[in-house]
Coordinates of N, CA and C and ligand atoms in Angstrom, one line a residue:
M15 N 24.5 27.3 -12.0 CA 25.4 26.2 -11.7 C 25.2 25.8 -10.2
I16 N 25.3 24.5 -10.0 CA 25.1 24.0 -8.6 C 26.5 23.9 -8.0
N17 N 26.7 24.5 -6.8 CA 27.9 24.3 -6.1 C 27.6 23.3 -5.0
E18 N 27.9 22.0 -5.3 CA 27.5 20.9 -4.4 C 28.1 21.1 -3.0
K19 N 29.4 21.5 -2.9 CA 30.0 21.6 -1.6 C 29.3 22.7 -0.8
E20 N 29.0 23.8 -1.4 CA 28.3 24.9 -0.7 C 26.9 24.4 -0.2
L21 N 26.2 23.6 -1.0 CA 24.9 23.1 -0.6 C 25.1 22.1 0.6
I22 N 26.1 21.3 0.5 CA 26.4 20.3 1.6 C 26.7 21.1 2.9
K23 N 27.5 22.1 2.8 CA 27.9 22.9 3.9 C 26.6 23.5 4.6
L24 N 25.7 23.9 3.8 CA 24.4 24.5 4.3 C 23.5 23.4 4.9
A25 N 23.6 22.2 4.4 CA 22.8 21.1 4.9 C 23.4 20.7 6.3
I26 N 24.7 20.8 6.4 CA 25.4 20.5 7.7 C 24.9 21.5 8.7
E27 N 24.9 22.8 8.3 CA 24.4 23.9 9.2 C 23.0 23.7 9.6
A28 N 22.2 23.3 8.6 CA 20.7 23.1 8.9 C 20.5 22.0 9.9
R29 N 21.3 21.0 9.9 CA 21.2 19.9 10.8 C 21.3 20.3 12.2
K30 N 22.0 21.4 12.5 CA 22.1 21.8 13.9 C 20.8 22.1 14.5
G31 N 19.8 22.4 13.7 CA 18.4 22.7 14.3 C 17.6 21.5 14.5
A32 N 18.1 20.3 14.2 CA 17.3 19.1 14.3 C 16.8 18.9 15.8
Y33 N 15.6 18.5 15.9 CA 15.0 18.2 17.2 C 14.7 16.7 17.2
T34 N 15.6 16.0 17.9 CA 15.5 14.5 17.8 C 15.7 13.8 19.1
P35 N 14.8 14.1 20.1 CA 14.9 13.4 21.4 C 14.7 11.9 21.3
Y36 N 14.0 11.4 20.3 CA 13.7 10.0 20.2 C 14.7 9.2 19.5
S37 N 15.0 9.5 18.2 CA 15.9 8.7 17.4 C 17.3 9.1 17.7
K38 N 17.6 10.4 18.1 CA 18.9 10.9 18.2 C 19.7 10.9 16.9
Y39 N 19.0 10.8 15.8 CA 19.6 10.8 14.5 C 19.2 12.1 13.8
K40 N 20.2 12.9 13.6 CA 20.0 14.3 13.1 C 20.2 14.4 11.6
V41 N 19.3 15.0 10.9 CA 19.4 15.2 9.4 C 19.3 16.7 9.1
G42 N 20.1 17.1 8.1 CA 20.0 18.4 7.6 C 19.8 18.4 6.1
A43 N 19.1 19.4 5.6 CA 18.9 19.4 4.1 C 19.0 20.9 3.7
A44 N 19.5 21.1 2.4 CA 19.6 22.4 1.8 C 19.0 22.3 0.4
L45 N 18.0 23.0 0.2 CA 17.2 22.9 -1.1 C 17.4 24.2 -1.9
L46 N 17.9 24.0 -3.1 CA 18.2 25.1 -4.0 C 17.1 25.3 -5.0
T47 N 16.6 26.6 -5.1 CA 15.5 26.9 -6.0 C 16.2 27.3 -7.4
K48 N 15.3 27.3 -8.4 CA 15.7 27.6 -9.8 C 16.3 29.1 -9.7
S49 N 15.8 29.9 -8.9 CA 16.2 31.3 -8.9 C 17.5 31.5 -8.0
G50 N 18.0 30.4 -7.4 CA 19.2 30.5 -6.6 C 19.0 30.7 -5.1
K51 N 17.8 30.7 -4.7 CA 17.5 30.8 -3.2 C 17.7 29.4 -2.5
I52 N 18.1 29.4 -1.3 CA 18.3 28.2 -0.6 C 17.5 28.1 0.7
Y53 N 16.7 27.0 0.8 CA 15.9 26.8 2.0 C 16.6 25.6 2.7
K54 N 16.8 25.9 4.1 CA 17.3 24.8 4.9 C 16.2 24.1 5.6
G55 N 16.5 22.8 6.0 CA 15.5 22.1 6.7 C 16.2 21.1 7.6
C56 N 15.5 20.7 8.7 CA 16.1 19.7 9.6 C 14.9 18.8 10.0
N57 N 15.2 17.6 10.6 CA 14.1 16.7 11.0 C 13.6 17.2 12.4
I58 N 12.3 17.1 12.6 CA 11.7 17.5 13.8 C 10.8 16.4 14.3
E59 N 11.1 15.8 15.4 CA 10.4 14.7 15.9 C 9.3 15.0 16.8
C60 N 8.5 14.1 17.1 CA 7.3 14.3 17.9 C 7.0 13.0 18.8
A61 N 6.5 13.2 20.0 CA 6.3 12.0 20.9 C 5.3 11.1 20.2
A62 N 4.4 11.6 19.4 CA 3.5 10.8 18.6 C 4.3 10.6 17.3
Y63 N 5.0 9.5 17.2 CA 6.1 9.3 16.2 C 5.6 9.5 14.8
S64 N 4.4 9.2 14.5 CA 4.0 9.3 13.0 C 4.0 10.8 12.6
A65 N 4.1 11.7 13.6 CA 4.0 13.1 13.2 C 5.5 13.7 13.0
C66 N 6.5 12.8 13.1 CA 7.9 13.3 12.8 C 8.0 13.8 11.4
T67 N 8.7 14.9 11.2 CA 9.0 15.4 9.9 C 10.4 15.3 9.5
C68 N 10.7 14.8 8.3 CA 12.1 14.7 7.8 C 12.6 16.0 7.4
A69 N 13.9 16.1 7.4 CA 14.6 17.3 7.0 C 14.3 17.8 5.6
E70 N 14.2 16.9 4.7 CA 13.9 17.2 3.3 C 12.5 17.9 3.2
R71 N 11.6 17.3 3.9 CA 10.2 17.8 3.8 C 10.1 19.2 4.6
T72 N 10.9 19.3 5.6 CA 10.9 20.6 6.3 C 11.3 21.7 5.3
A73 N 12.4 21.4 4.6 CA 12.9 22.4 3.6 C 11.9 22.7 2.5
L74 N 11.3 21.6 2.0 CA 10.2 21.8 1.0 C 9.0 22.5 1.5
L75 N 8.6 22.2 2.7 CA 7.4 22.9 3.3 C 7.7 24.4 3.4
K76 N 8.9 24.7 3.9 CA 9.3 26.1 4.0 C 9.3 26.8 2.7
A77 N 9.9 26.2 1.7 CA 10.0 26.8 0.4 C 8.6 27.0 -0.3
V78 N 7.8 25.9 -0.3 CA 6.5 26.0 -1.0 C 5.6 27.0 -0.2
S79 N 5.7 27.0 1.1 CA 4.8 27.9 1.8 C 5.2 29.4 1.7
E80 N 6.4 29.6 1.2 CA 6.9 30.9 0.9 C 6.7 31.3 -0.6
G81 N 6.1 30.4 -1.3 CA 5.8 30.7 -2.7 C 6.9 30.2 -3.7
D82 N 7.9 29.5 -3.2 CA 8.9 28.9 -4.1 C 8.6 27.4 -4.4
S83 N 8.4 27.1 -5.6 CA 8.1 25.6 -5.9 C 8.9 25.1 -7.1
E84 N 10.0 25.8 -7.5 CA 10.8 25.3 -8.6 C 12.2 25.0 -8.1
F85 N 12.6 23.8 -8.1 CA 13.9 23.4 -7.5 C 14.9 22.7 -8.5
V86 N 16.1 22.9 -8.2 CA 17.1 22.2 -9.0 C 18.0 21.2 -8.3
A87 N 18.1 21.3 -6.9 CA 19.0 20.4 -6.2 C 18.6 20.4 -4.7
I88 N 18.9 19.3 -4.1 CA 18.8 19.2 -2.6 C 20.0 18.4 -2.1
A89 N 20.7 18.9 -1.0 CA 21.8 18.2 -0.4 C 21.2 17.7 1.0
V90 N 21.6 16.5 1.3 CA 21.1 15.9 2.6 C 22.3 15.2 3.3
V91 N 22.4 15.5 4.6 CA 23.4 14.9 5.4 C 22.7 14.4 6.7
G92 N 23.3 13.3 7.3 CA 22.6 12.9 8.5 C 23.6 11.9 9.3
G93 N 23.3 11.8 10.6 CA 24.1 10.9 11.4 C 23.7 11.1 12.9
T94 N 24.3 10.3 13.7 CA 24.0 10.3 15.1 C 24.4 11.6 15.8
E95 N 24.0 11.8 17.0 CA 24.2 13.1 17.7 C 25.7 13.4 17.8
T96 N 26.5 12.4 17.9 CA 28.0 12.6 18.1 C 28.7 13.0 16.9
E97 N 28.1 12.7 15.7 CA 28.7 13.1 14.4 C 28.4 14.6 14.1
T98 N 29.4 15.3 13.7 CA 29.1 16.7 13.4 C 29.3 17.1 11.9
D99 N 30.4 16.9 11.3 CA 30.5 17.2 9.9 C 31.2 16.1 9.1
D100 N 31.4 15.0 9.7 CA 32.0 13.9 9.0 C 31.1 12.7 9.4
F101 N 30.3 12.2 8.5 CA 29.3 11.2 8.8 C 29.7 9.8 8.3
S102 N 29.4 8.8 9.1 CA 29.8 7.5 8.8 C 29.0 6.9 7.7
D103 N 27.9 7.5 7.4 CA 27.1 6.9 6.3 C 26.3 8.1 5.5
Y104 N 25.8 7.7 4.3 CA 25.0 8.7 3.6 C 23.6 8.6 4.2
A105 N 23.0 9.8 4.3 CA 21.6 9.8 4.7 C 20.7 9.9 3.4
S106 N 20.2 8.8 3.0 CA 19.5 8.8 1.8 C 18.0 9.1 2.0
P107 N 17.4 10.0 1.3 CA 16.0 10.4 1.5 C 15.1 9.2 1.6
C108 N 14.2 9.2 2.5 CA 13.2 8.1 2.7 C 12.2 8.1 1.5
G109 N 11.4 7.1 1.4 CA 10.5 7.0 0.3 C 9.5 8.1 0.3
V110 N 9.0 8.5 1.5 CA 8.0 9.6 1.5 C 8.6 10.9 1.0
C111 N 9.8 11.2 1.4 CA 10.5 12.4 0.9 C 10.8 12.4 -0.6
R112 N 11.1 11.2 -1.1 CA 11.3 11.1 -2.5 C 10.0 11.4 -3.3
Q113 N 8.9 10.9 -2.7 CA 7.6 11.2 -3.4 C 7.3 12.6 -3.2
Y114 N 7.6 13.2 -2.1 CA 7.3 14.6 -1.9 C 8.1 15.5 -2.8
L115 N 9.4 15.1 -3.0 CA 10.2 15.9 -4.0 C 9.6 15.7 -5.4
R116 N 9.1 14.5 -5.7 CA 8.5 14.2 -7.0 C 7.3 15.2 -7.3
E117 N 6.6 15.6 -6.2 CA 5.5 16.5 -6.4 C 5.9 17.8 -7.1
F118 N 7.1 18.3 -6.7 CA 7.5 19.6 -7.1 C 8.6 19.7 -8.1
C119 N 9.3 18.6 -8.3 CA 10.6 18.6 -9.1 C 10.5 17.8 -10.3
D120 N 11.2 18.2 -11.3 CA 11.4 17.4 -12.6 C 12.3 16.3 -12.3
P121 N 11.8 15.0 -12.3 CA 12.6 13.9 -12.0 C 13.9 13.7 -12.7
K122 N 13.9 14.2 -14.0 CA 15.1 14.0 -14.8 C 16.2 15.0 -14.5
N123 N 15.8 16.2 -14.0 CA 16.7 17.3 -13.8 C 17.0 17.6 -12.3
M124 N 16.2 17.2 -11.4 CA 16.4 17.4 -10.0 C 17.6 16.6 -9.5
K125 N 18.5 17.3 -8.9 CA 19.7 16.5 -8.4 C 19.6 16.3 -6.9
V126 N 19.8 15.1 -6.4 CA 19.8 14.8 -5.0 C 21.2 14.4 -4.6
I127 N 21.8 15.2 -3.7 CA 23.2 15.1 -3.3 C 23.2 14.5 -1.9
I128 N 23.7 13.4 -1.7 CA 23.9 12.8 -0.4 C 25.4 12.8 0.0
A129 N 25.7 13.1 1.2 CA 27.1 13.3 1.5 C 27.5 12.8 2.9
K130 N 28.7 12.3 3.0 CA 29.3 12.0 4.3 C 30.2 13.1 4.8
S131 N 30.6 13.9 3.8 CA 31.4 15.1 4.2 C 31.5 16.0 3.0
L132 N 32.2 17.1 3.0 CA 32.2 18.1 1.9 C 32.9 17.4 0.7
D133 N 33.8 16.4 1.0 CA 34.5 15.8 -0.1 C 34.0 14.4 -0.5
D134 N 33.0 13.9 0.2 CA 32.5 12.6 -0.1 C 31.0 12.6 -0.3
M135 N 30.7 12.6 -1.6 CA 29.3 12.8 -1.9 C 28.9 11.9 -3.1
K136 N 27.6 11.6 -3.1 CA 27.0 10.9 -4.3 C 25.9 11.8 -4.8
V137 N 25.8 11.9 -6.2 CA 24.8 12.7 -6.8 C 23.9 11.8 -7.7
F138 N 22.6 11.9 -7.5 CA 21.6 11.2 -8.3 C 20.6 12.1 -8.8
T139 N 19.9 11.7 -9.9 CA 18.8 12.4 -10.3 C 17.6 11.9 -9.5
L140 N 16.6 12.7 -9.3 CA 15.4 12.1 -8.6 C 14.8 10.9 -9.3
E141 N 14.9 10.9 -10.6 CA 14.4 9.7 -11.4 C 15.2 8.5 -11.0
E142 N 16.5 8.6 -10.8 CA 17.3 7.4 -10.3 C 16.8 7.0 -9.0
M143 N 16.5 7.9 -8.1 CA 16.1 7.6 -6.8 C 14.6 7.1 -6.7
L144 N 13.8 7.5 -7.6 CA 12.4 7.1 -7.6 C 12.0 6.7 -9.0
P145 N 12.4 5.6 -9.5 CA 12.1 5.2 -10.9 C 10.6 4.9 -11.1
M146 N 10.1 5.0 -12.3 CA 8.7 4.7 -12.6 C 7.7 5.3 -11.6
S147 N 8.0 6.6 -11.4 CA 7.2 7.3 -10.3 C 5.8 7.7 -10.8
F148 N 5.0 7.9 -9.8 CA 3.6 8.4 -10.0 C 3.7 9.9 -9.5
G149 N 3.2 10.8 -10.4 CA 3.3 12.2 -10.0 C 2.1 13.0 -10.5
P150 N 2.2 14.3 -10.4 CA 1.1 15.2 -10.8 C 0.6 14.9 -12.2
D151 N 1.5 14.6 -13.1 CA 1.1 14.4 -14.5 C 0.1 13.2 -14.7
N152 N 0.2 12.3 -13.8 CA -0.7 11.1 -13.9 C -2.2 11.5 -13.6
L153 N -2.4 12.6 -13.0 CA -3.8 13.0 -12.6 C -4.3 14.1 -13.5
K154 N -3.6 14.3 -14.7 CA -4.1 15.4 -15.6 C -5.1 14.8 -16.6
Ligands
LIG22 N1 14.9 11.3 8.6 C1 15.0 12.4 7.8 O1 15.0 13.5 8.3 N2 15.1 12.2 6.4 C2 15.1 11.0 5.8 O2 15.0 11.0 4.6 C3 15.2 9.8 6.6 C4 14.9 9.9 8.0 C5 14.7 11.5 10.0 C6 13.4 11.1 10.5 C7 13.6 10.8 12.0 O3 13.6 12.0 12.7 C8 15.1 10.3 12.0 O4 15.6 10.6 10.7 C9 15.1 8.8 12.1 O5 14.3 8.1 11.2

């Protein structure tokens, strides 16, 4: 069972690690594996902007590099530096992160939780976020 609030709480915690000297927009993600393990991620920016890494991909990179590649949900929160646990907007995963999730997750079952707070969230399937997607199956 997915405890959405718990996952959002961990995404908020993960966000504290964000390194964002350029955008000053901090994102946190908490990625839940099939076996119940949680990987946290934050965005990490770089003076060469194209090398910036989003929070979602940081979490995925940590998990996959540790041998975990089956996921059931990810929670994402984000906002400006002054926002801490109550965000003015939802931080919706960028297109690249949606595609990266698609690489490892079942689009119909993977839940993407975006939240402004512990009590204000929206839950989508990855398929809803990335319809008609191209994925590993297309190359078989
Ligand atoms: N960002 C994320 O971490 N995740 C997303 O899905 C959207 C954008 C980060 C990247 C960059 O550090 C900052 O937010 C502004 O784009």
